Amino acid sequence: MAERLYIDEMPQSLKLKRLVWQIVYALFFRPTPRFAMNGWRLRLLRLFGAEIGKGCRVAPDCFVWAPWNLKMGVYACLADGVDCYTQGQITMGDYSTVSQRAFVCTASHSIHTLERPLFSRPIAIAPHAWICAEAFIGPGVTVGEGAVVRARAVAMRDVAPWVIVAGTPGKVIGTRQVEGTETANAS
């Protein structure tokens, strides 16, 4: 297990940056029409430090906690109601998708002390991976290339490439086969 990064107290400059982002999100991002202003939303995310590739889609009611901790490869997608809790880095590979109301959560609180300090670990979603509706991806998880985390599944551990994970806790239930392409076999 990777070492956890404990977050003591948010610096004042980060609090101000977060406040400005929340205002911009509420006034200029969230109220935009779903299909008409995707480019505008991407510009706002980039203005606040997100790295976004060509052809990406971000729904207006997708919430990104800290855009400066978001990296999206080409044609990556964040759908309606997605919650990207970017206390730490979230990296999405090319053609990856996070579907409706999924929660991608880089931070939590330690249960090993009564003070419950907040910690953060980065999340990586590899190319062609699909996080289905209302799934939960926990801190430090890597979702492998082409993997599918099914609807309402909970991934608290890494997901191997080209497998299908379902349930709570998430368990491998199969291998993803994509017609017309060769995929790696899951071990």
Coordinates of C-alpha atoms in Angstrom, one line a residue:
M1 CA 0.0 0.0 0.0
A2 CA 1.3 3.4 -0.9
E3 CA 2.0 5.8 1.9
R4 CA -0.8 8.2 2.7
L5 CA -0.4 11.9 2.4
Y6 CA -2.0 13.5 5.5
I7 CA -3.4 17.0 5.1
D8 CA -3.0 19.0 8.2
E9 CA -4.6 22.3 7.5
M10 CA -5.4 23.9 4.1
P11 CA -3.2 26.9 3.5
Q12 CA -4.9 30.3 3.3
S13 CA -4.0 30.7 -0.4
L14 CA -5.7 27.4 -1.2
K15 CA -8.8 28.4 0.7
L16 CA -9.0 31.6 -1.3
K17 CA -8.5 29.7 -4.6
R18 CA -11.2 27.2 -3.6
L19 CA -13.6 30.1 -2.8
V20 CA -13.0 31.8 -6.1
W21 CA -13.5 28.4 -7.9
Q22 CA -16.8 27.8 -6.1
I23 CA -18.1 31.2 -7.1
V24 CA -17.0 30.7 -10.7
Y25 CA -18.6 27.2 -10.7
A26 CA -21.9 28.5 -9.3
L27 CA -22.2 31.5 -11.6
F28 CA -20.5 30.5 -14.9
F29 CA -20.1 26.7 -15.0
R30 CA -23.1 25.0 -13.5
P31 CA -25.9 27.1 -15.2
T32 CA -24.6 26.4 -18.7
P33 CA -26.7 24.4 -21.2
R34 CA -25.7 20.7 -21.3
F35 CA -24.8 20.5 -25.0
A36 CA -24.2 24.1 -26.1
M37 CA -21.3 25.2 -23.9
N38 CA -19.0 22.3 -23.3
G39 CA -16.1 24.3 -24.7
W40 CA -16.8 27.1 -22.2
R41 CA -16.8 24.7 -19.3
L42 CA -13.5 23.2 -20.5
R43 CA -12.0 26.7 -20.7
L44 CA -13.1 27.5 -17.1
L45 CA -11.5 24.2 -15.9
R46 CA -8.3 25.0 -17.7
L47 CA -8.3 28.6 -16.3
F48 CA -8.2 27.0 -12.9
G49 CA -5.3 24.6 -13.8
A50 CA -7.0 21.5 -15.2
E51 CA -5.1 19.7 -18.0
I52 CA -7.7 18.7 -20.5
G53 CA -7.1 16.9 -23.8
K54 CA -8.9 17.4 -27.2
G55 CA -12.5 16.3 -27.5
C56 CA -13.3 16.0 -23.8
R57 CA -16.8 16.3 -22.4
V58 CA -17.7 17.6 -19.0
A59 CA -21.4 17.9 -18.0
P60 CA -22.5 21.2 -16.4
D61 CA -23.5 19.5 -13.1
C62 CA -20.3 17.5 -12.8
F63 CA -18.5 18.9 -9.7
V64 CA -14.7 19.1 -9.7
W65 CA -13.5 20.1 -6.1
A66 CA -10.2 21.5 -7.3
P67 CA -9.7 21.7 -11.0
W68 CA -5.9 22.1 -10.7
N69 CA -5.8 18.4 -9.6
L70 CA -7.6 17.1 -12.7
K71 CA -5.9 15.7 -15.8
M72 CA -8.1 14.4 -18.7
G73 CA -6.7 12.7 -21.7
V74 CA -8.2 13.1 -25.2
Y75 CA -11.9 12.3 -25.5
A76 CA -12.3 11.6 -21.8
C77 CA -15.8 12.2 -20.3
L78 CA -17.2 13.3 -17.0
A79 CA -21.0 12.8 -17.2
D80 CA -24.0 14.3 -15.3
G81 CA -23.8 14.5 -11.6
V82 CA -20.2 13.1 -11.3
D83 CA -18.4 14.2 -8.1
C84 CA -14.6 14.5 -8.6
Y85 CA -13.3 15.0 -5.1
T86 CA -9.9 16.2 -6.2
Q87 CA -8.1 16.8 -2.9
G88 CA -5.4 14.8 -4.7
Q89 CA -4.7 14.2 -8.4
I90 CA -7.3 12.5 -10.6
T91 CA -5.8 11.4 -13.9
M92 CA -8.1 10.1 -16.7
G93 CA -6.6 8.4 -19.7
D94 CA -7.6 8.8 -23.3
Y95 CA -11.2 7.7 -24.1
S96 CA -12.0 7.0 -20.4
T97 CA -15.5 7.7 -19.1
V98 CA -17.0 8.4 -15.7
S99 CA -20.8 7.9 -15.9
Q100 CA -23.7 9.6 -14.2
R101 CA -23.5 10.3 -10.5
A102 CA -20.3 8.3 -10.0
F103 CA -18.0 9.5 -7.1
V104 CA -14.3 9.6 -7.7
C105 CA -12.9 10.3 -4.2
T106 CA -9.2 11.0 -3.6
A107 CA -9.5 11.7 0.1
S108 CA -10.8 10.2 3.3
H109 CA -10.2 10.2 7.0
S110 CA -7.9 7.8 8.8
I111 CA -9.7 5.4 11.1
H112 CA -6.5 4.5 12.9
T113 CA -6.5 7.4 15.3
L114 CA -9.3 9.2 17.1
E115 CA -8.3 12.5 15.5
R116 CA -9.3 11.1 12.1
P117 CA -6.9 13.2 10.0
L118 CA -7.7 13.8 6.4
F119 CA -5.5 12.0 3.9
S120 CA -5.3 12.0 0.1
R121 CA -4.1 9.6 -2.5
P122 CA -4.2 10.1 -6.3
I123 CA -6.6 8.1 -8.5
A124 CA -5.7 7.0 -12.0
I125 CA -8.3 5.9 -14.6
A126 CA -6.4 4.3 -17.5
P127 CA -7.3 4.7 -21.2
H128 CA -10.6 3.1 -22.3
A129 CA -11.7 2.4 -18.7
W130 CA -15.4 3.0 -17.9
I131 CA -16.7 3.9 -14.4
C132 CA -20.4 3.2 -14.7
A133 CA -23.3 5.1 -13.1
E134 CA -23.1 5.7 -9.3
A135 CA -19.9 3.7 -8.9
F136 CA -17.4 4.7 -6.1
I137 CA -13.7 4.9 -6.7
G138 CA -11.7 5.3 -3.5
P139 CA -8.4 7.0 -2.6
G140 CA -5.3 5.6 -4.3
V141 CA -7.1 3.3 -6.7
T142 CA -5.9 2.7 -10.2
V143 CA -8.4 1.5 -12.7
G144 CA -6.6 -0.4 -15.4
E145 CA -6.8 0.0 -19.2
G146 CA -10.2 -1.0 -20.6
A147 CA -11.5 -2.0 -17.2
V148 CA -15.2 -1.6 -16.3
V149 CA -16.4 -0.7 -12.8
R150 CA -20.1 -1.6 -13.1
A151 CA -23.0 0.5 -11.8
R152 CA -23.0 1.1 -8.1
A153 CA -19.8 -0.9 -7.6
V154 CA -17.2 0.1 -5.0
A155 CA -13.6 0.0 -6.0
M156 CA -11.3 0.4 -2.9
R157 CA -8.4 -1.6 -4.5
D158 CA -6.8 -1.4 -7.9
V159 CA -8.7 -2.8 -10.8
A160 CA -6.7 -4.9 -13.3
P161 CA -6.8 -4.0 -17.0
W162 CA -9.7 -5.4 -19.1
V163 CA -11.7 -6.8 -16.2
I164 CA -15.2 -6.1 -15.1
V165 CA -15.8 -5.3 -11.4
A166 CA -19.2 -5.3 -9.7
G167 CA -20.7 -5.2 -6.2
T168 CA -19.7 -3.9 -2.8
P169 CA -16.9 -4.5 -2.3
G170 CA -16.0 -4.7 -6.0
K171 CA -15.1 -8.2 -7.2
V172 CA -14.0 -9.3 -10.6
I173 CA -16.9 -10.9 -12.4
G174 CA -15.5 -11.2 -15.9
T175 CA -13.2 -10.1 -18.6
R176 CA -14.1 -7.3 -21.0
Q177 CA -14.1 -8.3 -24.6
V178 CA -14.4 -5.5 -27.1
E179 CA -15.6 -6.6 -30.6
G180 CA -13.2 -5.9 -33.4
T181 CA -10.1 -5.4 -31.1
E182 CA -7.7 -7.6 -29.2
T183 CA -7.6 -7.1 -25.5
A184 CA -5.2 -8.3 -22.8
N185 CA -6.4 -11.3 -20.8
A186 CA -6.9 -10.7 -17.1
S187 CA -4.8 -12.9 -14.9

